[in-house]
Amino acid sequence: MSNPYRQLLEPLHPNCKEKKFYNLLKMRDDRYAQLPFSIRVLLEAAIRNCDSFLVKKEDVENILNWKVTQHQNVEVPFKPARVILQDFTGVPAVVDFAAMRDAVKKLGGDPENINPICPADLVIDHSIQVDFNRWPDSLQKNQNMEFERNKERFEFLKWGSKAFQNLKIIPPGSGIIHQVNLEYLARVVFDSDGCYYPDSLVGTDSHTTMIDGLGVLGWGVGGIEAEAVMLGQPISMVLPKVVGYKMTGTPKSFVTSTDIVLTITKHLRQVGVVGKFVEFFGPGVAQLSIADRATIANMCPEYGATAAFFPVDNISIKYLEQTGRDQSKLSYIERYLKAVGMFRDFNDPSQDPDFTQIAELDLSTVVSCCSGPKRPQDKVAVSDMMKDFESCLTAKQGFKGFQIPPARQNGTVKFEYCTNEYELCHGSVVIAAITSCTNTSNPSVMLGAGLLAKKAVEAGLDVKPYIKTSLSPGSGVVTYYLKESGVMPYLAKLGFDVVGYGCMTCIGNSGPLPETVVEAITKGDLVTVGVLSGNRNFEGRVHPHTRANYLASPPLVIAYAIAGSIRINFEEQPLGVNTEGNDIFLRDIWPTREELQAIERKFVIPAMFKEVYAKIEKGNESWNLLNAPNDILYTWNPQSTYIKSPPFFENLTLDLQPRKSIIDAYVLLNLGDSVTTDHISPAGNIARNSPAARYLTDQGLTPREFNSYGSRRGNDAVMARGTFANIRLVNKFLNKQGPQTLHLPSGETLDVYDAAERYQQEEHPLIILAGKEYGSGSSRDWAAKGPYLQGIKAVLAESYERIHRSNLVGMGVIPLEYLPGQTSDSLQLTGRERYTIIIPEVLKPRMKVEIKLDTGKSFQVTMRFDTDVELTYFHHGGILNYMIRKMIHQ
C-alpha cells in the first residue's frame, strides 16, 4: 500500500532531484515545533514508514499530538534505521536465526526468508579477558587466548556474515561496540534508496544509548526484540514522556566528564525517569564536547531512562569532521537536519521545545566523585570516600553495607608476591582498570590519565605489583593518540599497559587475581576493592573477590592504584614521597582542563581515525584466516560446547495453541529488590563447583577450557545451568548468599538448576517472587531464555527494568506486578505456598488477573503485557514463534 504522506517528499537539493526527503515542515502543523527533538525522530520514522498496516495514520497523529497523548499510555510503532549487536548477545541472535531457518524448512517454508531486512552491525568486543597484564606483550597474549577460547564462536559468526544479508561483522581486536559506533558506524543521517532520513537504532546492549550523545536516537532492547526488528518488524512502544534536563554554567577546571555523569546519574535516579526519554538542553550543553555528551548518554541505563538525547548541533558536525567522516556526507547531514527542524542551537532558548518536566544542573556545582560500592547511582564525593567506605564496613548487609564487626575492621593479612611481603586489609585496591566505552571514548579523561601518570612517575610514585592494573581502550584511535602525545610509556611504567580492545573488566572479564592475593582475601574475609572507569559495579560482576567496586574517572583509577587503598583522604594524605623526601599530594599531579584541551587539540586529529578505521573489517589476520562454510543452513556439530541448536522451536506447530492458566506452581526463588541480569544470567567465570562446570566436565573439558558464561551463550545447555548461578544471589529461602534454593516438596537445598530440573521431572510449573527493579542492569536475553528453559512460567515482582520485562514477554514468560502499595510482605507471602494464576480467555494490556494460593487466600496482580502487540507475542508463545509463523504464512 502506498504511503499516505508521499506529498511531503521533495528533493533536498534542487540540483539533485532523485535524492528526496519527507519534509515535515510542509505539514504546517504548529504542534511540530513544540515537540522534543527526540520525538521528532519518532514522528519522521512513522511518516516515512506509514503503510496503513504496521504503521497507521493514527500512529502519526498520536506522535504529533505528543503533548496530550504522552499522558494516555498510547502505543506507537517505531522502525529504527538499523540494529547493533555485540558478540555476547550477537551469538545467540545468530544461533536463533540459524535455528529459525531450520524451523521454517521443517514447517514447509523457505529458510532464506529468515534474513535481516534492517541493516545490522555486530561488533566482537566481549570475548577478550585480562589473562595477562603488566607486560609489553600482554595485548598479543590476551588476543591469542581470545582466539584459542573462541575460535568456534568466531567461525560461527563468520558463517553468519556470509549466510545472512545485511549483517556486517566487526572482528575482534577492533574496539568496544559503542565507541566503534560513535567513531565509525554512526551515519547521523541515512542516504538510502533515494531518501534521506535520521539515523536511529536499537541495540542488544543497554549502553546503546551512548550514541544519543551524537544526536542519533538509540536505546537498548532485548536480543529477542532486536531479532524481530532485524526481520522488519517495528518496535511497539508506549509513547514516552520526555524529561528536559537543562544544563547551565561551566565545569570547574579539575572536574571530568565522569564526575558530571555520576552526578547526573544520582540526580536523575531521584527525579525518576524510568521508561522516559531524557533530552538535554540549555547553554551548558554547548560547553560539552561530543565525547562528554556520549559519556553522559552512555550511563542512561544507570539513571533508568530509555534514551538520553543530545540533538545535533555545530559541535556534532565538528566531531564528525574530527573523526574523519566524508565531507560530502557532512554537507547533506547538516542541510537535511536544518530542513526538517532537527538541528539545534543550545544557546537559543527560542528553540526549546515542550517537555513533560524539567530538571536542572549547574555544571559549576559538580565536584570530583566516584560511585559505589555496589551500585552506579550511589555517588560519593572523593573527599568523602574514606569516611563513606568505613561506614559501609559497619552498616548492615545491603547496597551500602558489609556488616563487618568493629573488632575486625582494621585487621591485616600478610602475604608474599614475587618474593616480597605485602599486606592487605579492608579497602585494599586489588583491581584498577581503565576500561569501558563510557570513558575510553573520551580523549580528555584518557589523556588526563596519561598526564597524571607522567607526573606521578616523574615524582617517583609507583603502583604495588600485586594490584591487577589494565588499560583496555575502546578503539585503536586511543592507543594512537596516547602514543603520539608521549604519555604511553608512563602509563606502562605504572602497570597500565594496553591489554586488549574490548569491554574486559567492565563486564567481568577481569581475569584471575594472583593466588596469594586470593588466599589473603579469603583468609581475612576481606572487603577488597576494584576501581574501574566503567558503568556497572554490581556485586559479583567485576570479580568474585572484590566485594566493593567503585566507578571512577581514568585519572582517579590511577590515583587509587598508587594509593593502594580506598581508605585515603586525598586532601589531607599524600599519595607518596618523592626522591627528595617531600610529600606528593594528588593535587600536585592532577592535570587541569586547560592542559587537556591543549594536548587534545594537538594530538586527536582526523588522520588517526581514517587510518585506524580504514582497516577495521580486514585488519585482524587471525580473523581473516578463519574458515567458515557458505551453506544457507548451519551444520550443527553435536560435539560442540559453544554452538548448539536451541530447543525453542522443537514442538512448534503452524497452528496457535491455547494459553492455559498456571496451576499449583511452586516458587523456585524468593528474591528481594534490585535483582540484576548479572544475578539471573552471569557473564563472568564459570565456578568449578557449578552445574555448568559439571556439564562441561562431562563433555571432557578441563576448568582452564571453561571460558565464561558470556562466551557460551550459543549453548543453551550451559546457559540454562548458568541461570541464577551468581555467587552473590540472595534467596530468602536460605540464610546465606549463593546460587542455591530450597526444593520445597523434599526440603532439600540444591543448586538452582538442579532444583528446577527436579521440578520439571515432577511436572510442576514454577514462578519467581521478586521485589523492585527486577532485571535491572545489562540487556541480556538469556536472563529470560534461561528461566524459560528452567520451567519458569511467570515472575511476580514489584517493578521491572524495561528491557528485561520486554525479554520475558519475548520468551512467553508472564511478567506479573503487585498492585500499587502491595508487596510480598504486605500480602504475607512466604514463597512456600503454591500459586494458581488465572489466565482469562480474552486478554487486554495491563489487565488485572487473579492469583489463588493453596492456603485459600487470593489476590489480584497486574499482567504486564503493555501493548496489544505484546499480547500477540504471548498468544504465539513468544516473539520468535510469531515471526516464524508470519514468515511461513507470507
GROMACS .gro file of C-alpha atoms in nm, residues 334 421 579:
model
    3
  334GLU     CA    1   2.360   1.949   0.816
  421GLU     CA    2   5.594  -0.943   5.160
  579THR     CA    3   6.312   1.126   4.596
   0.00000   0.00000   0.00000
